[in-house]
Short mmCIF file of C-alpha atoms in Angstrom, two decimals:
data_model
loop_
_atom_site.label_atom_id
_atom_site.label_comp_id
_atom_site.label_asym_id
_atom_site.label_seq_id
_atom_site.Cartn_x
_atom_site.Cartn_y
_atom_site.Cartn_z
CA UNK A 153 -0.04 -0.02 0.33
CA UNK A 154 1.19 3.41 -0.60
CA UNK A 155 0.91 7.04 0.67
CA UNK A 156 -1.08 9.36 -1.56
CA UNK A 157 0.90 11.86 -2.28
CA UNK A 158 0.45 14.57 -4.49
CA UNK A 159 3.41 15.78 -7.12
CA UNK A 160 1.15 19.32 -7.78
CA UNK A 161 3.21 21.14 -4.82
CA UNK A 162 4.72 24.78 -6.38
CA UNK A 163 7.74 25.28 -3.27
CA UNK A 164 11.89 24.10 -5.73
CA UNK A 165 13.88 21.63 -3.38
CA UNK A 166 17.53 20.46 -5.05
CA UNK A 167 17.70 16.13 -4.74
CA UNK A 168 20.44 14.74 -3.55
CA UNK A 169 22.13 12.46 -6.18
CA UNK A 170 25.36 11.98 -4.44
CA UNK A 171 25.11 10.65 -0.79
CA UNK A 172 25.07 7.40 0.43
CA UNK A 173 21.90 6.54 2.15
CA UNK A 174 21.96 6.45 6.05
CA UNK A 175 19.58 3.60 6.64
CA UNK A 176 17.99 0.65 5.48
CA UNK A 177 16.43 -2.44 6.86
CA UNK A 178 15.39 -5.52 5.59
CA UNK A 179 11.17 -5.31 4.76
CA UNK A 180 9.65 -6.97 7.45
CA UNK A 181 7.50 -10.05 6.50
CA UNK A 182 5.10 -9.96 10.56
CA UNK A 183 3.91 -7.44 12.05
CA UNK A 184 6.94 -4.87 13.33
CA UNK A 185 5.76 -3.82 16.56
CA UNK A 186 6.62 -7.08 18.20
CA UNK A 187 10.36 -6.66 17.55
CA UNK A 188 10.89 -2.97 17.71
CA UNK A 189 14.82 -2.89 18.94
CA UNK A 190 16.56 0.13 20.56
CA UNK A 191 19.98 0.70 19.49
CA UNK A 192 22.71 1.40 21.73
CA UNK A 193 23.47 4.50 21.68
CA UNK A 194 27.17 5.57 19.77
CA UNK A 195 29.05 8.60 22.70
CA UNK A 196 31.11 10.75 21.34
CA UNK A 197 33.95 12.90 23.69
CA UNK A 198 35.70 15.75 22.59
CA UNK A 199 39.17 15.34 23.83
CA UNK A 200 41.14 17.83 25.23
CA UNK A 201 42.16 20.22 23.76
CA UNK A 202 45.20 22.09 25.18
CA UNK A 203 47.08 25.22 25.92
CA UNK A 204 50.16 23.43 25.59
CA UNK A 205 52.63 23.06 22.72
CA UNK A 206 52.61 19.65 21.13
CA UNK A 207 49.03 18.60 21.77
CA UNK A 208 47.05 17.79 18.69
CA UNK A 209 43.46 19.74 19.46
CA UNK A 210 39.61 19.31 18.75
CA UNK A 211 40.78 15.13 18.34
CA UNK A 212 37.75 13.16 18.99
CA UNK A 213 36.82 9.41 19.88
CA UNK A 214 34.24 7.44 19.77
CA UNK A 215 33.88 4.96 22.28
CA UNK A 216 30.30 3.80 22.59
CA UNK A 217 30.35 0.23 23.94
CA UNK A 218 33.93 0.97 25.34
CA UNK A 219 35.66 0.07 28.89
CA UNK A 220 35.56 3.72 29.43
CA UNK A 221 31.86 4.43 28.79
CA UNK A 222 30.55 0.75 30.65
CA UNK A 223 33.17 2.87 33.83
CA UNK A 224 30.90 6.02 33.46
CA UNK A 225 27.78 3.67 33.32
CA UNK A 226 29.20 2.50 36.77
CA UNK A 227 30.17 5.42 38.13
CA UNK A 228 27.13 6.67 37.31
CA UNK A 229 25.31 4.34 38.95
CA UNK A 230 27.01 3.90 42.18
CA UNK A 231 26.76 6.92 43.53
CA UNK A 232 23.20 8.79 45.14
CA UNK A 233 22.45 12.11 48.32
CA UNK A 234 23.53 9.60 51.07
CA UNK A 235 26.75 8.43 48.21
CA UNK A 236 28.20 11.21 46.70
CA UNK A 237 30.12 11.08 43.67
CA UNK A 238 33.66 12.20 44.90
CA UNK A 239 33.56 9.09 47.19
CA UNK A 240 32.82 6.30 43.95
CA UNK A 241 35.65 8.16 41.67
CA UNK A 242 37.99 7.71 45.21
CA UNK A 243 36.82 3.91 44.50
CA UNK A 244 37.76 3.93 41.06
CA UNK A 245 41.03 6.15 40.99
CA UNK A 246 43.66 4.37 39.29
CA UNK A 247 40.74 4.31 35.71
CA UNK A 248 39.61 7.37 36.07
CA UNK A 249 41.20 9.88 33.49
CA UNK A 250 39.77 13.12 31.51
CA UNK A 251 38.09 11.11 28.97
CA UNK A 252 35.82 9.18 31.51
CA UNK A 253 35.42 13.43 33.16
CA UNK A 254 34.32 14.38 29.51
CA UNK A 255 32.26 12.15 29.88
CA UNK A 256 30.72 12.08 33.29
CA UNK A 257 30.10 15.54 32.89
CA UNK A 258 28.04 15.11 29.42
CA UNK A 259 25.18 13.00 31.54
CA UNK A 260 25.37 14.82 34.38
CA UNK A 261 24.09 17.19 32.02
CA UNK A 262 21.49 15.91 31.05
CA UNK A 263 20.34 15.71 34.46
CA UNK A 264 19.77 18.57 37.08
CA UNK A 265 23.07 17.47 38.47
CA UNK A 266 24.82 20.42 37.10
CA UNK A 267 26.55 21.28 40.69
CA UNK A 268 27.82 17.72 40.45
CA UNK A 269 30.25 18.52 37.53
CA UNK A 270 32.22 21.10 39.73
CA UNK A 271 32.61 18.70 42.41
CA UNK A 272 33.96 16.26 39.27
CA UNK A 273 35.92 19.23 37.77
CA UNK A 274 37.20 19.72 41.50
CA UNK A 275 38.17 16.29 41.86
CA UNK A 276 40.27 16.40 38.79
CA UNK A 277 42.52 19.07 39.46
CA UNK A 278 43.59 17.63 42.56
CA UNK A 279 44.68 14.21 40.35
CA UNK A 280 48.36 14.25 39.53
CA UNK A 281 47.59 13.77 35.83
CA UNK A 282 45.78 16.60 35.40
CA UNK A 283 46.61 19.76 32.88
CA UNK A 284 45.11 22.65 32.88
CA UNK A 285 42.92 22.78 29.68
CA UNK A 286 41.02 24.40 27.46
CA UNK A 287 39.17 21.60 26.62
CA UNK A 288 37.43 20.55 30.05
CA UNK A 289 36.75 24.17 30.98
CA UNK A 290 34.42 24.42 27.59
CA UNK A 291 32.86 21.35 28.52
CA UNK A 292 32.38 22.69 32.14
CA UNK A 293 30.90 26.15 30.72
CA UNK A 294 28.85 24.36 27.84
CA UNK A 295 27.12 22.37 30.71
CA UNK A 296 26.60 25.38 33.26
CA UNK A 297 24.93 27.62 29.90
CA UNK A 298 22.24 24.73 29.54
CA UNK A 299 22.04 24.66 32.23
CA UNK A 300 20.90 28.16 32.85
CA UNK A 301 23.54 28.79 34.68
CA UNK A 302 25.38 31.41 33.69
CA UNK A 303 26.79 32.95 36.04
CA UNK A 304 28.73 29.98 36.31
CA UNK A 305 29.59 29.51 32.80
CA UNK A 306 31.54 33.11 33.30
CA UNK A 307 33.09 32.17 36.75
CA UNK A 308 34.95 29.30 35.05
CA UNK A 309 35.79 31.34 32.32
CA UNK A 310 37.56 33.18 34.74
CA UNK A 311 38.37 31.09 36.40
CA UNK A 312 40.65 29.31 33.19
CA UNK A 313 42.04 32.81 32.45
CA UNK A 314 43.70 32.79 36.34
CA UNK A 315 44.76 28.93 35.36
CA UNK A 316 47.00 30.50 32.57
CA UNK A 317 45.07 28.54 29.32
CA UNK A 318 44.38 31.48 27.06
CA UNK A 319 41.16 32.01 25.27
CA UNK A 320 40.65 30.42 22.04
CA UNK A 321 37.60 30.81 19.97
CA UNK A 322 36.11 27.23 20.77
CA UNK A 323 35.98 28.81 24.84
CA UNK A 324 34.35 31.54 23.18
CA UNK A 325 31.24 29.48 21.49
CA UNK A 326 30.61 27.63 24.82
CA UNK A 327 30.46 32.08 26.62
CA UNK A 328 28.58 32.55 23.17
CA UNK A 329 26.23 29.64 23.49
CA UNK A 330 26.05 29.33 27.89
CA UNK A 331 24.65 34.15 27.03
CA UNK A 332 22.28 32.55 24.87
CA UNK A 333 20.66 30.12 27.29
CA UNK A 334 19.82 33.29 29.41
CA UNK A 335 16.05 34.63 29.99
CA UNK A 336 16.36 37.41 28.42
CA UNK A 337 17.06 37.07 25.55
CA UNK A 338 17.60 40.76 23.49
CA UNK A 339 20.28 41.21 26.66
CA UNK A 340 21.85 37.75 25.97
CA UNK A 341 21.95 38.42 21.66
CA UNK A 342 23.59 41.92 22.97
CA UNK A 343 26.68 40.23 24.74
CA UNK A 344 26.97 37.46 21.90
CA UNK A 345 27.22 39.79 19.55
CA UNK A 346 29.81 41.89 21.58
CA UNK A 347 31.65 38.09 22.48
CA UNK A 348 31.63 38.40 18.71
CA UNK A 349 33.00 41.67 17.32
CA UNK A 350 35.21 40.45 20.50
CA UNK A 351 36.91 37.98 18.53
CA UNK A 352 37.65 39.03 15.89
CA UNK A 353 40.11 41.38 17.21
CA UNK A 354 42.18 38.30 18.05
CA UNK A 355 44.00 36.48 16.17
CA UNK A 356 43.62 33.08 18.27
CA UNK A 357 40.35 33.58 18.77
CA UNK A 358 39.29 34.24 14.94
CA UNK A 359 35.11 33.29 14.12
CA UNK A 360 34.39 29.95 12.73
CA UNK A 361 31.90 28.67 10.83
CA UNK A 362 30.21 27.03 14.60
CA UNK A 363 30.28 30.33 15.54
CA UNK A 364 28.13 31.96 12.87
CA UNK A 365 25.68 29.37 13.06
CA UNK A 366 25.32 29.57 16.25
CA UNK A 367 24.51 33.39 16.12
CA UNK A 368 22.33 32.89 12.41
CA UNK A 369 20.18 30.08 14.83
CA UNK A 370 19.68 32.41 17.75
CA UNK A 371 18.81 35.80 16.05
CA UNK A 372 16.83 33.49 13.44
CA UNK A 373 14.89 32.14 16.83
CA UNK A 374 14.03 35.63 17.97
CA UNK A 375 13.17 36.32 14.35
CA UNK A 376 15.49 39.18 13.46
CA UNK A 377 15.67 38.78 9.53
CA UNK A 378 17.29 41.97 9.60
CA UNK A 379 20.59 40.92 11.61
CA UNK A 380 20.37 37.54 9.97
CA UNK A 381 21.16 38.81 6.89
CA UNK A 382 23.62 40.75 8.50
CA UNK A 383 25.35 37.98 9.53
CA UNK A 384 25.56 36.03 5.88
CA UNK A 385 26.79 39.06 4.76
CA UNK A 386 28.85 39.20 7.36
CA UNK A 387 29.95 35.50 6.42
CA UNK A 388 30.18 35.66 2.98
CA UNK A 389 32.63 38.51 3.38
CA UNK A 390 35.01 36.41 5.63
CA UNK A 391 37.28 33.82 4.72
CA UNK A 392 34.64 31.29 6.80
CA UNK A 393 32.86 28.98 4.65
CA UNK A 394 28.97 27.93 5.21
CA UNK A 395 28.84 24.73 5.50
CA UNK A 396 25.00 22.33 5.29
CA UNK A 397 24.70 23.25 9.25
CA UNK A 398 25.02 26.24 8.86
CA UNK A 399 21.57 26.74 6.19
CA UNK A 400 19.75 23.53 8.77
CA UNK A 401 19.74 25.62 11.61
CA UNK A 402 18.25 28.77 10.07
CA UNK A 403 15.59 26.44 8.66
CA UNK A 404 14.93 24.55 11.59
CA UNK A 405 14.48 27.90 13.45
CA UNK A 406 12.32 29.32 10.70
CA UNK A 407 10.22 26.59 10.77
CA UNK A 408 9.46 26.28 14.40
CA UNK A 409 8.18 29.67 14.15
CA UNK A 410 6.24 29.33 11.09
CA UNK A 411 7.67 31.51 9.30
CA UNK A 412 7.80 29.14 6.05
CA UNK A 413 8.29 32.02 3.07
CA UNK A 414 11.97 32.76 5.46
CA UNK A 415 13.17 29.37 5.49
CA UNK A 416 11.88 28.44 1.74
CA UNK A 417 14.42 31.40 1.28
CA UNK A 418 17.03 30.04 2.85
CA UNK A 419 16.61 26.87 0.94
CA UNK A 420 17.31 27.93 -2.55
CA UNK A 421 20.54 29.57 -0.63
CA UNK A 422 21.80 26.46 -0.01
CA UNK A 423 21.26 25.76 -3.91
CA UNK A 424 23.07 28.66 -5.07
CA UNK A 425 26.08 28.49 -2.63
CA UNK A 426 26.67 24.50 -4.57
CA UNK A 427 25.75 22.35 -1.11
CA UNK A 428 22.57 19.34 -1.41
CA UNK A 429 20.70 18.49 0.97
CA UNK A 430 21.17 15.73 3.71
CA UNK A 431 18.52 14.32 5.44
CA UNK A 432 17.93 16.91 8.61
CA UNK A 433 16.90 19.62 5.69
CA UNK A 434 14.67 17.14 3.99
CA UNK A 435 13.80 16.76 8.38
CA UNK A 436 12.79 20.32 8.77
CA UNK A 437 10.81 20.53 5.71
CA UNK A 438 8.34 18.05 6.21
CA UNK A 439 8.45 19.06 10.31
CA UNK A 440 7.86 22.87 9.07
CA UNK A 441 4.91 22.35 6.54
CA UNK A 442 3.31 19.47 8.77
CA UNK A 443 2.97 22.39 11.96
CA UNK A 444 1.17 23.92 9.35
CA UNK A 445 -0.38 21.96 7.91
CA UNK A 446 0.74 22.40 4.22
CA UNK A 447 0.47 18.17 3.33
CA UNK A 448 0.65 19.49 -0.47
CA UNK A 449 4.04 20.52 0.15
CA UNK A 450 4.43 18.61 3.19
CA UNK A 451 4.45 15.48 1.01
CA UNK A 452 5.70 16.50 -2.74
CA UNK A 453 9.25 17.08 -0.46
CA UNK A 454 8.93 12.53 1.19
CA UNK A 455 8.39 12.26 -2.64
CA UNK A 456 11.78 14.44 -2.96
CA UNK A 457 13.66 12.10 -0.23
CA UNK A 458 12.92 8.59 -1.39
CA UNK A 459 13.45 10.08 -4.73
CA UNK A 460 17.22 11.54 -3.61
CA UNK A 461 19.69 8.72 -2.23
CA UNK A 462 18.91 9.45 1.47
CA UNK A 463 17.00 7.89 3.59
CA UNK A 464 14.04 8.38 5.24
CA UNK A 465 15.03 8.14 9.01
CA UNK A 466 12.39 7.12 12.15
CA UNK A 467 12.27 10.31 12.46
CA UNK A 468 10.77 11.30 9.27
CA UNK A 469 7.71 9.29 9.80
CA UNK A 470 7.02 10.07 13.63
CA UNK A 471 7.01 13.87 12.24
CA UNK A 472 4.32 12.77 10.01
CA UNK A 473 2.53 10.73 11.98
CA UNK A 474 1.99 13.74 14.75
CA UNK A 475 1.44 16.28 12.16
CA UNK A 476 -1.09 14.58 10.62
CA UNK A 477 -2.59 13.24 13.90
CA UNK A 478 -3.27 17.16 15.08
CA UNK A 479 -5.28 18.20 11.73
CA UNK A 480 -7.50 14.45 12.87
CA UNK A 481 -6.31 12.90 9.16
CA UNK A 482 -5.95 9.66 10.22
CA UNK A 483 -6.18 7.60 7.50
CA UNK A 484 -2.80 9.48 6.02
CA UNK A 485 -1.06 8.90 10.12
CA UNK A 486 -1.83 5.37 8.94
CA UNK A 487 -0.89 5.41 6.04
CA UNK A 488 2.26 6.86 7.38
CA UNK A 489 2.64 4.25 9.76
CA UNK A 490 2.54 1.37 7.24
CA UNK A 491 4.83 2.99 4.23
CA UNK A 492 7.18 2.97 6.87
CA UNK A 493 6.76 -0.73 7.68
CA UNK A 494 6.81 -1.36 3.89
CA UNK A 495 10.40 0.16 3.39
CA UNK A 496 11.49 -2.00 6.56
CA UNK A 497 11.92 0.41 9.25
CA UNK A 498 10.55 -1.24 13.09
CA UNK A 499 8.99 2.26 14.55
CA UNK A 500 10.64 3.44 17.54
CA UNK A 501 8.62 3.70 21.02
CA UNK A 502 8.53 7.48 20.21
CA UNK A 503 6.70 6.54 16.53
CA UNK A 504 4.12 4.13 19.42
CA UNK A 505 3.96 7.47 21.51
CA UNK A 506 3.10 9.15 17.99
CA UNK A 507 0.35 6.47 17.15
CA UNK A 508 -1.20 7.21 20.60
CA UNK A 509 -1.97 11.15 20.92
CA UNK A 510 -3.00 10.65 16.74
CA UNK A 511 -5.34 8.67 18.44
CA UNK A 512 -5.90 11.39 21.24
CA UNK A 513 -6.68 13.79 18.69
CA UNK A 514 -9.05 11.48 16.49
CA UNK A 515 -11.30 10.62 19.78
CA UNK A 516 -10.23 6.70 19.08
CA UNK A 517 -9.08 6.25 22.80
CA UNK A 518 -9.63 2.43 21.95
CA UNK A 519 -7.78 2.45 19.73
CA UNK A 520 -5.37 3.90 21.78
CA UNK A 521 -5.70 1.86 24.98
CA UNK A 522 -5.55 -1.29 22.69
CA UNK A 523 -1.91 0.01 20.96
CA UNK A 524 -0.98 0.69 25.09
CA UNK A 525 -2.00 -2.44 25.46
CA UNK A 526 0.54 -4.59 23.58
CA UNK A 527 3.28 -2.36 24.37
CA UNK A 528 2.05 -2.95 28.33
CA UNK A 529 2.16 -6.61 27.58
CA UNK A 530 5.39 -6.68 25.06
CA UNK A 531 8.80 -7.75 27.00
CA UNK A 532 10.10 -4.21 25.33
CA UNK A 533 12.03 -1.30 28.22
CA UNK A 534 9.01 0.68 29.35
CA UNK A 535 9.00 3.91 29.29
CA UNK A 536 7.92 6.91 31.44
CA UNK A 537 7.10 9.30 28.01
CA UNK A 538 5.12 5.89 26.69
CA UNK A 539 2.45 6.72 29.96
CA UNK A 540 1.62 10.13 30.05
CA UNK A 541 1.22 9.38 26.56
CA UNK A 542 -1.15 7.56 26.90
CA UNK A 543 -3.49 9.02 30.08
CA UNK A 544 -2.53 12.41 27.99
CA UNK A 545 -5.28 10.88 26.07
CA UNK A 546 -7.87 9.67 27.78
CA UNK A 547 -7.29 13.41 29.18
CA UNK A 548 -7.59 15.67 26.22
CA UNK A 549 -11.19 13.19 25.59
CA UNK A 550 -12.34 14.72 28.65
CA UNK A 551 -11.68 11.19 30.10
CA UNK A 552 -10.14 11.75 34.04
CA UNK A 553 -11.78 9.13 35.75
CA UNK A 554 -10.37 6.94 33.63
CA UNK A 555 -7.43 8.31 32.90
CA UNK A 556 -6.90 7.84 37.12
CA UNK A 557 -7.83 4.49 37.37
CA UNK A 558 -5.12 3.71 34.77
CA UNK A 559 -2.39 5.64 36.25
CA UNK A 560 -3.91 3.39 39.52
CA UNK A 561 -3.25 0.10 38.09
CA UNK A 562 0.05 0.78 36.67
CA UNK A 563 1.69 2.53 39.81
CA UNK A 564 0.99 -0.32 42.05
CA UNK A 565 1.39 -3.16 39.04
CA UNK A 566 4.87 -1.32 38.83
CA UNK A 567 4.54 -1.92 35.06
CA UNK A 568 6.16 1.72 34.26
CA UNK A 569 8.87 3.66 34.99
CA UNK A 570 6.70 7.10 36.89
CA UNK A 571 8.12 10.42 38.14
CA UNK A 572 6.27 14.18 38.62
CA UNK A 573 6.10 14.84 34.55
CA UNK A 574 3.42 12.24 35.08
CA UNK A 575 1.91 13.88 38.32
CA UNK A 576 1.96 17.31 36.58
CA UNK A 577 0.19 15.55 33.67
CA UNK A 578 -2.55 14.42 35.86
CA UNK A 579 -2.52 16.97 37.93
CA UNK A 580 -3.37 19.98 34.99
CA UNK A 581 -5.96 17.03 33.79
CA UNK A 582 -7.76 16.57 37.21
CA UNK A 583 -7.60 20.48 37.87
CA UNK A 584 -8.90 21.85 34.49
CA UNK A 585 -11.26 19.31 35.35
CA UNK A 586 -12.34 20.37 37.97
CA UNK A 587 -12.58 16.95 40.11
CA UNK A 588 -11.61 17.80 43.84
CA UNK A 589 -11.36 14.07 45.07
CA UNK A 590 -9.06 13.03 42.51
CA UNK A 591 -6.85 15.84 42.71
CA UNK A 592 -6.26 15.60 46.77
CA UNK A 593 -5.59 11.82 46.42
CA UNK A 594 -3.03 12.62 43.21
CA UNK A 595 -1.35 14.77 45.64
CA UNK A 596 -1.18 11.94 49.04
CA UNK A 597 0.09 9.55 46.31
CA UNK A 598 2.85 12.00 45.33
CA UNK A 599 4.04 12.55 49.21
CA UNK A 600 4.04 8.66 49.40
CA UNK A 601 6.50 8.33 46.44
CA UNK A 602 8.71 10.67 47.77
CA UNK A 603 7.82 13.94 45.13
CA UNK A 604 7.90 17.37 46.46
CA UNK A 605 5.88 19.70 44.57
CA UNK A 606 7.69 23.33 44.07
CA UNK A 607 6.27 26.73 42.93
CA UNK A 608 7.79 25.22 39.42
CA UNK A 609 5.90 22.52 39.73
CA UNK A 610 2.63 24.19 40.09
CA UNK A 611 2.86 27.13 36.91
CA UNK A 612 4.17 24.59 34.84
CA UNK A 613 0.80 22.57 34.93
CA UNK A 614 -1.67 24.63 36.01
CA UNK A 615 -0.18 27.46 33.33
CA UNK A 616 -3.92 29.64 32.55
CA UNK A 617 -5.75 27.74 35.63
CA UNK A 618 -2.64 28.78 38.54
CA UNK A 619 -4.73 31.77 39.59
CA UNK A 620 -7.83 29.24 39.66
CA UNK A 621 -10.21 28.46 43.14
CA UNK A 622 -9.18 25.33 43.26
CA UNK A 623 -5.07 25.50 42.14
CA UNK A 624 -5.02 27.31 45.66
CA UNK A 625 -6.95 25.35 47.78
CA UNK A 626 -5.03 22.10 46.28
CA UNK A 627 -1.77 24.31 46.44
CA UNK A 628 -3.00 25.05 50.34
CA UNK A 629 -3.36 21.00 50.74
CA UNK A 630 -0.10 20.02 49.69
CA UNK A 631 1.59 22.44 52.32
CA UNK A 632 -0.56 20.61 54.82
CA UNK A 633 1.00 17.17 53.56
CA UNK A 634 4.48 19.12 53.66
CA UNK A 635 3.70 20.37 57.07
CA UNK A 636 3.15 16.81 58.33
CA UNK A 637 6.50 15.25 56.17
CA UNK A 638 7.88 17.41 58.72
CA UNK A 639 6.62 16.66 61.72
CA UNK A 640 7.08 12.98 60.69
#
């Protein structure tokens, strides 16, 4: 069965003809959802870029399933609030080196344990093998920036210079990225441009294509087309050459803002710069057109992708399923799944979450529950996001009681992991439905699970409902629970 895609769109898309396919699997001959597998992620670590002579900079080491990654996994599993990470590092002090610390920074940076990164850094400094290194500081500055810890990032920048390291382009790129994560976007962009101009006057820190890519994307996200054009002109006049990442970043930012004309203008620049679109380019276009419900263009891009040397990826299909679902085009979304399996792709757990939400938007709760039950019965790893998708499907269809029943059964059976995101979703739904008993029941369950809702929890969960009488009552009840916890 094939998708009824139309070819009558007007978008001009340059097809790739020379790129090697990125993905190909043998065609499946049975129901794929029972056999989808999770591929182990490939980890990359950027080795330290030292300021001392004689060391190579910017080298990358692929360590996927190596001993380094296994040791880091072991370290991450063996620390907790009661057992500090430093004590675990001391236990394995004979084995831990710079590359392990880099991976630790990455893993800790994915969570809220940014303070642990500083503890690891201080521990590194006490080791005999440690050398003050730009690469270490760049990584830490980047992690702090992503966590919104701008002051800490700038302290590390100062600390780096005090340690005898001379800033280079990669360090300034990390500093610029850190500032761009601050809440005051206009101030952040001004600071970023200040560093950019400063870099131009420093031989060792001249802006690289990475610098331009960071700034171009940031201004496109801010919808500042004039500044984007100015930076592109500056880039053309420089010795730096734009790459496909330059234009993909711009297209993605414009696409997420719904600025389709600007995105298509950037697409034309890919051809004028004699670059070929990659799978990221195709996926950005498919997702952007889909979100604007310009399905004729989305379908034409997909057909261009199938004709090119590039091959679709699972996110390609996930995006189409999601966007068809939001438009309540259930049949087309299901045909995408059929096309996906016909081409030999195995749906991931994200694909099933997209399908659950699609059925929710299309008022097909029974179909969603049927799919969810199959996932529960499978032996694959269970994700909290999958449970949340099913609960959200119930809630968006005005079925909070059914959501509560499912949550209670899953919670008692421990069939899925449950975290604050699940409670936040249900709290918002129960509050919106004015289900006071369910709100109180949920808060009691949170207390038993040791999940303490703070101000951010209520603000994120309630949104527009945050000033309602029920939310105030629930917040008051939660204060009572916390007081009781304190007495215990």
